[in-house]
Coordinates of C-alpha atoms and ligand atoms in Angstrom, one line a residue:
M237 CA -14.6 7.8 18.2
K238 CA -12.4 4.5 18.6
Q239 CA -14.2 1.8 16.4
D240 CA -15.2 -1.6 17.8
M241 CA -12.7 -3.6 16.1
I242 CA -12.8 -8.1 15.4
V243 CA -9.2 -9.7 15.5
I244 CA -8.3 -11.8 13.1
L245 CA -5.4 -13.9 14.0
D246 CA -3.3 -14.7 11.3
L247 CA -2.6 -18.1 12.2
G248 CA -1.2 -19.2 8.8
S249 CA -4.6 -18.9 6.9
T250 CA -4.2 -17.5 2.8
E251 CA -7.5 -15.7 3.5
N252 CA -6.9 -13.2 6.0
T253 CA -8.0 -10.5 4.0
V254 CA -10.8 -12.7 3.3
A255 CA -11.3 -12.6 5.9
A256 CA -11.0 -9.0 7.1
R257 CA -13.5 -8.3 4.2
A258 CA -16.4 -10.4 5.3
V259 CA -16.1 -8.4 9.1
R260 CA -15.8 -4.9 7.4
E261 CA -18.9 -5.9 5.0
L262 CA -21.3 -6.1 7.9
G263 CA -20.1 -2.5 9.2
V264 CA -17.3 -3.5 11.8
Y265 CA -13.7 -2.9 11.0
S266 CA -11.1 -5.9 11.9
E267 CA -7.7 -6.2 11.4
I268 CA -5.3 -8.5 11.0
H269 CA -2.4 -9.8 13.5
P270 CA 0.4 -12.1 13.9
H271 CA -0.3 -15.4 15.6
D272 CA 2.3 -14.2 18.4
I273 CA 0.4 -11.0 19.4
T274 CA 0.7 -11.2 22.9
A275 CA -1.8 -10.7 25.8
E276 CA -0.8 -6.9 25.9
E277 CA -0.7 -6.3 22.8
L278 CA -4.1 -7.0 22.2
K279 CA -5.2 -4.7 25.5
A280 CA -3.2 -2.7 23.9
L281 CA -5.3 -1.9 20.9
D282 CA -8.3 -1.0 23.2
N283 CA -11.3 -2.2 21.5
V284 CA -11.2 -5.6 20.4
K285 CA -14.7 -6.8 20.6
G286 CA -14.3 -11.0 19.8
I287 CA -11.2 -12.3 17.7
I288 CA -11.4 -15.0 14.7
L289 CA -8.1 -17.3 15.0
N290 CA -7.5 -17.9 11.1
G291 CA -5.5 -21.2 10.2
G292 CA -4.8 -22.8 7.4
E293 CA -1.8 -24.1 4.7
N294 CA 1.0 -22.0 5.9
R295 CA 0.5 -23.5 9.9
M296 CA 3.8 -24.7 9.2
V297 CA 6.6 -22.0 9.5
D298 CA 10.3 -24.4 9.9
G299 CA 9.5 -27.8 10.1
A300 CA 7.1 -26.0 13.3
A301 CA 3.3 -25.6 14.0
V302 CA 2.7 -21.5 14.5
E303 CA 0.6 -21.4 18.1
V304 CA -1.2 -18.6 19.5
R305 CA -0.3 -17.5 22.9
P306 CA -2.5 -20.0 25.6
E307 CA -2.8 -16.9 27.7
L308 CA -5.2 -15.1 25.3
Y309 CA -8.0 -17.7 25.4
D310 CA -8.0 -15.8 30.0
L311 CA -8.3 -12.7 28.5
G312 CA -12.0 -13.7 28.0
Y313 CA -13.2 -12.1 24.4
P314 CA -14.9 -14.7 22.3
M315 CA -13.3 -16.7 20.3
I316 CA -14.0 -18.1 16.9
S317 CA -11.3 -20.7 15.1
V318 CA -11.3 -21.5 11.2
D319 CA -9.2 -24.3 10.3
Y320 CA -7.5 -24.4 13.4
P321 CA -7.7 -27.1 16.0
S322 CA -8.5 -25.5 18.9
S323 CA -10.3 -27.3 22.1
R324 CA -10.6 -23.9 23.9
C325 CA -12.7 -22.3 21.2
E326 CA -16.5 -22.2 21.7
K327 CA -17.1 -23.0 18.2
Q328 CA -14.6 -24.2 15.1
Y329 CA -15.2 -24.4 11.4
D330 CA -13.2 -25.9 8.8
K331 CA -13.6 -22.5 7.1
L332 CA -14.7 -19.3 7.0
P333 CA -18.2 -19.2 7.9
D334 CA -20.6 -18.0 5.6
Q335 CA -22.0 -14.1 6.8
E336 CA -25.3 -15.3 8.6
T337 CA -22.9 -16.6 10.8
L338 CA -19.9 -13.9 11.2
K339 CA -23.3 -11.9 11.3
K340 CA -24.6 -13.7 14.2
F341 CA -20.8 -14.0 16.1
V342 CA -19.8 -10.4 15.6
F343 CA -23.1 -9.1 16.8
D344 CA -24.7 -11.7 19.2
E345 CA -21.3 -12.4 20.4
C346 CA -18.9 -10.3 20.7
K347 CA -21.7 -7.5 20.9
A348 CA -19.8 -5.5 18.1
E349 CA -21.5 -1.9 16.9
A350 CA -21.9 -1.8 13.2
N351 CA -19.6 1.5 13.2
W352 CA -17.5 1.1 11.0
N353 CA -18.3 3.7 7.5
M354 CA -16.5 6.0 5.7
K355 CA -17.7 9.1 7.3
N356 CA -16.7 7.9 10.6
F357 CA -12.9 7.0 9.0
I358 CA -12.2 10.2 7.6
A359 CA -13.8 12.1 10.9
D360 CA -11.6 10.1 13.1
Q361 CA -8.8 10.3 10.4
V362 CA -8.6 14.0 9.6
E363 CA -8.6 14.4 13.3
L364 CA -5.4 11.5 14.0
I365 CA -3.8 13.3 10.9
R366 CA -4.2 17.1 12.4
K367 CA -2.4 16.4 15.5
Q368 CA 0.2 14.3 14.4
V369 CA 0.9 17.4 12.6
G370 CA 0.1 19.9 14.3
D371 CA 1.1 23.3 12.6
K372 CA 3.8 21.4 9.9
K373 CA 3.9 21.1 6.2
V374 CA 3.3 17.9 4.7
L375 CA 4.8 17.4 1.6
L376 CA 2.8 14.9 -1.3
A377 CA 4.0 13.4 -4.7
L378 CA 0.4 13.1 -6.3
S379 CA 1.0 10.7 -9.6
G380 CA -2.7 11.5 -9.8
G381 CA -2.9 7.3 -9.4
V382 CA -6.0 6.4 -6.9
D383 CA -4.1 5.7 -3.7
S384 CA -2.3 9.3 -4.2
S385 CA -5.1 11.7 -5.5
V386 CA -7.5 9.8 -2.0
V387 CA -4.5 10.9 0.1
A388 CA -4.6 14.4 -1.2
A389 CA -8.4 15.0 -0.5
M390 CA -7.8 13.7 3.0
L391 CA -5.1 15.6 4.0
I392 CA -6.1 19.4 1.7
K393 CA -9.5 18.8 4.1
A394 CA -7.2 17.7 7.4
I395 CA -4.6 20.5 7.1
G396 CA -5.9 22.8 4.0
S397 CA -2.9 25.0 3.1
Q398 CA -0.1 23.0 4.5
L399 CA -0.1 20.0 2.4
V400 CA 2.1 20.8 -0.5
C401 CA 1.7 18.4 -3.9
V402 CA 4.2 17.6 -6.0
H403 CA 3.3 16.7 -9.5
V404 CA 5.8 15.3 -11.7
N405 CA 4.8 15.0 -15.1
H406 CA 7.6 12.6 -17.3
G407 CA 5.9 13.2 -20.2
L408 CA 4.6 9.6 -20.1
M409 CA 1.5 10.4 -18.6
R410 CA -1.5 9.3 -20.9
K411 CA -3.7 11.5 -22.7
N412 CA -4.7 14.8 -20.4
E413 CA -4.0 13.3 -17.2
S414 CA -1.3 15.9 -15.8
E415 CA -4.0 19.0 -16.8
S416 CA -6.7 17.1 -15.2
V417 CA -5.1 16.4 -12.0
V418 CA -4.2 20.5 -11.8
Q419 CA -7.5 21.1 -13.0
V420 CA -9.3 18.5 -10.3
F421 CA -6.4 19.4 -6.8
R422 CA -5.2 23.1 -7.8
D423 CA -8.4 25.0 -9.3
Q424 CA -11.4 23.2 -7.8
L425 CA -9.5 21.6 -4.2
H426 CA -7.4 24.6 -3.7
A427 CA -4.4 22.6 -3.5
N428 CA -0.6 24.2 -2.9
L429 CA 0.1 22.1 -5.9
V430 CA 3.6 22.6 -7.3
Y431 CA 3.2 21.1 -11.3
V432 CA 6.3 20.3 -12.9
D433 CA 6.9 19.7 -16.4
A434 CA 10.1 17.3 -16.5
T435 CA 8.9 15.8 -20.4
E436 CA 12.3 17.0 -21.8
R437 CA 14.4 16.0 -19.1
F438 CA 12.9 12.3 -19.6
L439 CA 12.7 12.1 -22.7
G440 CA 16.5 13.3 -22.8
K441 CA 17.5 10.5 -20.2
L442 CA 15.4 7.7 -22.3
E443 CA 16.5 8.6 -25.2
N444 CA 18.2 5.4 -27.4
V445 CA 18.1 3.5 -23.8
A446 CA 16.5 0.4 -25.5
D447 CA 16.6 -2.7 -23.0
P448 CA 13.6 -2.9 -20.4
E449 CA 14.9 -2.5 -17.1
Q450 CA 17.0 -0.1 -17.6
K451 CA 14.4 2.1 -19.1
R452 CA 12.3 1.7 -16.1
K453 CA 15.5 1.7 -13.4
I454 CA 15.8 6.0 -15.0
I455 CA 12.7 6.5 -15.5
G456 CA 11.9 5.9 -11.2
S457 CA 15.3 7.1 -9.6
E458 CA 15.0 10.3 -12.8
F459 CA 11.3 10.4 -10.8
I460 CA 13.0 10.3 -7.3
R461 CA 15.4 13.0 -8.3
V462 CA 13.5 15.5 -9.2
F463 CA 11.0 14.9 -6.2
E464 CA 13.6 15.2 -4.4
E465 CA 14.8 18.7 -6.6
E466 CA 11.9 20.4 -5.7
A467 CA 11.6 19.1 -1.8
R468 CA 14.5 20.8 -1.2
K469 CA 13.2 24.0 -2.2
L470 CA 10.5 23.8 -0.4
E471 CA 11.0 25.0 3.5
G472 CA 9.9 23.9 6.9
I473 CA 8.8 20.6 5.3
D474 CA 8.6 17.9 8.5
F475 CA 6.1 15.4 6.8
L476 CA 5.4 12.8 3.8
G477 CA 2.2 11.8 3.2
Q478 CA 2.0 8.9 1.4
G479 CA -0.5 6.1 -0.5
T480 CA 0.5 3.0 1.5
I481 CA -2.9 1.2 1.5
Y482 CA -3.7 -2.2 4.4
P483 CA -2.2 -4.6 1.3
D484 CA 0.8 -2.9 1.2
I485 CA 1.6 -3.4 5.5
I486 CA -0.5 -7.2 5.6
E487 CA 1.7 -8.8 2.0
S488 CA 4.9 -7.2 3.8
G489 CA 4.1 -7.9 8.0
T490 CA 3.2 -11.0 7.3
K491 CA 4.6 -13.9 10.2
T492 CA 3.2 -16.8 8.1
A493 CA 2.5 -16.3 4.1
K494 CA 6.0 -17.8 2.0
M495 CA 5.9 -15.2 -0.4
V496 CA 6.4 -11.9 1.1
K497 CA 6.3 -8.8 -1.2
S498 CA 8.2 -5.5 0.6
H499 CA 6.4 -2.5 0.8
H500 CA 6.9 -0.2 -1.2
N501 CA 7.8 2.8 0.0
V502 CA 9.7 6.3 -1.6
G503 CA 12.7 4.6 -0.2
G504 CA 14.9 5.7 -2.8
L505 CA 15.1 9.6 -1.3
P506 CA 18.4 10.4 -0.3
E507 CA 19.0 10.2 3.5
D508 CA 19.6 13.7 5.0
L509 CA 16.3 13.8 3.5
Q510 CA 14.1 12.6 6.7
F511 CA 10.6 12.6 7.4
D512 CA 7.8 11.5 8.6
L513 CA 5.6 9.5 7.7
V514 CA 1.7 11.0 7.1
E515 CA -0.1 7.6 6.4
P516 CA -3.9 8.1 6.5
L517 CA -5.1 4.8 3.7
K518 CA -3.3 2.2 5.9
Q519 CA -6.1 0.8 6.8
L520 CA -8.2 0.5 4.2
F521 CA -8.7 -2.3 1.4
K522 CA -8.6 -0.7 -2.4
D523 CA -11.6 -0.6 -2.3
E524 CA -12.3 1.0 -0.2
V525 CA -9.9 3.5 -0.8
R526 CA -12.4 4.0 -3.3
A527 CA -15.4 4.4 -1.3
C528 CA -13.3 7.0 0.6
G529 CA -12.1 9.3 -1.7
V530 CA -16.0 9.4 -3.4
E531 CA -17.3 10.8 0.2
L532 CA -14.0 13.2 -0.5
G533 CA -15.8 14.1 -2.9
L534 CA -12.8 13.6 -5.3
P535 CA -14.5 12.9 -9.8
H536 CA -15.7 9.3 -10.1
D537 CA -12.9 9.5 -13.1
M538 CA -10.0 9.5 -11.1
V539 CA -11.6 7.0 -8.0
Y540 CA -12.2 4.5 -10.8
R541 CA -9.7 4.3 -13.0
Q542 CA -8.0 1.6 -14.1
P543 CA -4.4 0.9 -12.2
F544 CA -1.5 2.8 -14.7
P545 CA 2.2 1.6 -14.8
G546 CA 5.3 3.8 -13.0
P547 CA 6.7 3.9 -15.8
G548 CA 3.8 4.6 -17.5
L549 CA 3.6 4.9 -21.6
G550 CA 7.0 4.4 -21.0
V551 CA 6.0 1.0 -20.9
R552 CA 3.9 0.8 -24.3
C553 CA 6.2 2.0 -26.5
L554 CA 8.2 -0.4 -26.8
G555 CA 12.4 -0.3 -26.8
A556 CA 14.1 3.3 -27.4
I557 CA 11.6 5.7 -27.2
T558 CA 11.2 7.9 -29.5
R559 CA 8.6 11.0 -29.7
D560 CA 6.5 10.0 -32.7
R561 CA 5.7 6.4 -30.9
L562 CA 5.1 7.8 -28.1
E563 CA 2.3 10.3 -29.6
A564 CA 0.9 7.0 -31.0
V565 CA 0.5 5.2 -27.7
R566 CA -0.9 7.7 -26.3
E567 CA -3.4 9.2 -28.7
S568 CA -4.5 5.5 -29.1
D569 CA -4.8 4.5 -26.2
A570 CA -7.4 8.1 -25.5
I571 CA -9.5 6.4 -28.7
L572 CA -9.2 2.6 -26.8
R573 CA -10.5 4.6 -23.0
E574 CA -13.3 6.2 -25.0
E575 CA -15.0 3.7 -26.7
F576 CA -14.3 1.2 -24.0
A577 CA -16.2 3.0 -21.9
K578 CA -19.1 4.6 -24.6
A579 CA -19.7 0.4 -24.8
G580 CA -19.5 0.0 -20.7
L581 CA -16.4 -1.7 -21.3
D582 CA -14.7 0.2 -18.4
K583 CA -17.0 -1.0 -16.1
K584 CA -16.3 -4.9 -16.9
V585 CA -12.4 -5.2 -17.6
W586 CA -9.7 -4.9 -15.2
Q587 CA -7.5 -3.4 -17.1
Y588 CA -7.2 -1.8 -21.3
F589 CA -4.2 0.3 -23.4
T590 CA -2.3 0.0 -26.3
I591 CA 1.9 -0.9 -27.6
V592 CA 3.1 0.4 -30.3
P593 CA 6.3 -1.8 -30.9
D594 CA 9.6 -0.3 -32.5
F595 CA 9.2 -2.5 -35.8
K596 CA 7.3 -1.3 -38.3
S597 CA 5.3 -2.7 -41.8
V598 CA 4.0 -2.2 -44.8
G599 CA 0.4 -1.0 -46.0
V600 CA -1.3 0.9 -48.2
K601 CA -3.3 4.4 -47.3
D602 CA -4.8 7.0 -50.2
N603 CA -3.6 4.1 -53.2
A604 CA 0.6 4.5 -52.1
R605 CA 3.3 2.3 -50.2
C606 CA 3.3 3.2 -46.5
Y607 CA 5.9 2.3 -44.1
E608 CA 4.5 2.7 -40.7
Y609 CA 3.8 0.8 -37.4
P610 CA 0.8 -1.3 -36.0
V611 CA -0.6 -0.3 -32.7
I612 CA -1.4 -3.5 -30.3
I613 CA -4.8 -3.3 -27.9
R614 CA -4.9 -5.5 -25.3
A615 CA -7.3 -6.0 -22.4
V616 CA -7.0 -8.0 -19.5
N617 CA -8.7 -9.9 -16.5
T618 CA -7.7 -10.8 -12.8
I619 CA -8.6 -10.0 -9.5
D620 CA -4.6 -10.3 -8.4
A621 CA -2.6 -8.8 -11.6
M622 CA -0.8 -12.5 -10.4
T623 CA -2.6 -13.8 -13.4
A624 CA -5.0 -12.8 -16.0
S625 CA -7.4 -13.4 -18.9
I626 CA -8.6 -11.7 -21.3
E627 CA -11.1 -10.1 -22.4
Q628 CA -13.1 -11.3 -25.7
I629 CA -14.2 -7.9 -27.0
E630 CA -17.6 -8.3 -29.0
W631 CA -16.3 -7.5 -32.7
P632 CA -17.8 -4.7 -34.0
V633 CA -16.8 -2.6 -30.7
L634 CA -12.9 -4.1 -31.9
L635 CA -13.2 -2.7 -35.5
K636 CA -14.6 0.4 -34.4
I637 CA -11.5 1.1 -32.6
T638 CA -9.8 -0.6 -34.9
D639 CA -11.7 2.0 -37.6
R640 CA -10.9 5.0 -35.4
I641 CA -7.1 4.0 -34.5
L642 CA -6.6 4.4 -37.8
K643 CA -7.8 7.1 -39.8
E644 CA -6.6 9.2 -36.4
V645 CA -3.3 8.1 -35.6
K646 CA -0.2 9.1 -36.9
N647 CA 2.1 6.6 -38.3
V648 CA 0.2 4.2 -38.0
N649 CA -1.3 1.8 -40.2
R650 CA -2.0 -1.5 -38.9
V651 CA -4.3 -2.6 -35.8
C652 CA -3.7 -6.4 -34.0
Y653 CA -4.7 -7.7 -30.0
D654 CA -2.7 -9.2 -27.7
M655 CA -4.7 -12.8 -27.5
S656 CA -2.0 -13.7 -24.6
P657 CA -2.3 -14.6 -21.0
K658 CA -1.0 -14.1 -17.9
P659 CA 1.1 -16.8 -18.0
C660 CA 3.2 -16.9 -20.1
A661 CA 3.0 -13.3 -20.9
T662 CA 3.0 -10.5 -18.6
I663 CA 0.1 -8.1 -18.1
E664 CA 2.5 -5.2 -19.5
W665 CA 4.8 -5.6 -23.2
E666 CA 8.1 -4.5 -20.9
Ligands
LIG143 P1 2.8 -7.3 -14.9 O1 3.3 -6.6 -16.4 O2 4.0 -7.7 -14.5 O3 1.8 -6.2 -14.8 O4 1.5 -8.5 -15.7 C1 1.4 -6.1 -13.4 C2 0.7 -5.2 -13.2 O5 1.9 -4.3 -12.6 C3 1.2 -2.8 -13.3 N1 2.4 -2.7 -13.4 C4 3.3 -1.7 -12.6 N2 2.7 -0.8 -11.6 N3 4.6 0.1 -11.1 C5 3.5 0.1 -10.8 O6 2.5 1.2 -10.0 C6 5.0 -0.6 -12.2 O7 6.4 -0.8 -12.7 C7 4.3 -1.3 -12.9 N4 4.8 -2.5 -13.6 C8 3.5 -3.3 -14.4 C9 0.6 -2.9 -14.4 O8 0.1 -1.7 -14.9 C10 -0.1 -4.2 -13.8 O9 -1.4 -3.8 -13.9

């Protein structure tokens, strides 16, 4: 079923996604398109009910103001403009109108139907995936993160055993994380799952490597190598599933924004491994991805987990990774997460984890001198991870966590709390 759509035309606004979100919140599907879209392209979208000309501070590109193509006004779509002077628009606003006004525009003027919801979205995607894939096979790197997990659940629903998931455990996962991927996907959802324990291989490659960038590069390239080896073992794979989401596309696709991030994909795969992509989440924002996961029956914990970097605990076990410190990061992280959940902080704090540096300090345990590692706690709040502030944790919670870490985690004799916002610190330590 084609859903009604309101198009946001990007005429230099920094708030295109806010506008798209606002429309979607009304239950109407919305997409962002570049300012120079042609009448033909717009008509080809098929189900457009109205247009928001969304101007803003990025309107000047190379010294000239971007304009909408005049032919668009003649197509007869209801239009409003936001921070964009347009004599041919019925209503002009300085800023995005409130939900009530937007509602009137979307339903009264555009006559759009509120048929954008997760059930319909999933039904549409399942149909599209089946059409695209036919009886072929799809390969998916299933990290256990939110996006890849939801893609996996969607593909299992659409094509079942034609999906092959590969989960590479690089040995830098959080406590019980790989186990839970296997449990949920293999045992509960009956996915065709290849589990690769590459712990020794990764730790071997990382031995004595202390430079953060070099560590990241090794983990990234080794990951692709392991995935590629597994892909070569499989036969008759034509497609690669990917957890691309809408912000990835918007950030790499806008023609007016100053900062353009490159769209991350499995770009490192060698050229002779050519796959077509299946990207069923590419129209969703992050919270919609989560709602989709819930609708597909994934466990709450898996769908609402905090962000976790690709290099995993490797960037939290500072300097050259050693097994004793890696274990200390993993165990202390598990305690922190458990206590945060008990205190209800898991719903309040954006990201929280522990770090173990590569130096020791003197302490005293059981009346004897000890020389052991510190554990550093970090808990931050942010909107977009570009800047971050420190969460002010209640003392009793911190004391409880400290007590447990000191009692339960080996080789640790000190706990510290990182007070630094971003900037000037980054969220991760490496
Ligand atoms: P920083 O440390 O740059 O982190 O302030 C910002 C956010 O990005 C996460 N992060 C990563 N995520 N791959 C990822 O998928 C990575 O290599 C990576 N490095 C950092 C970090 O956890 C934080 O949420």
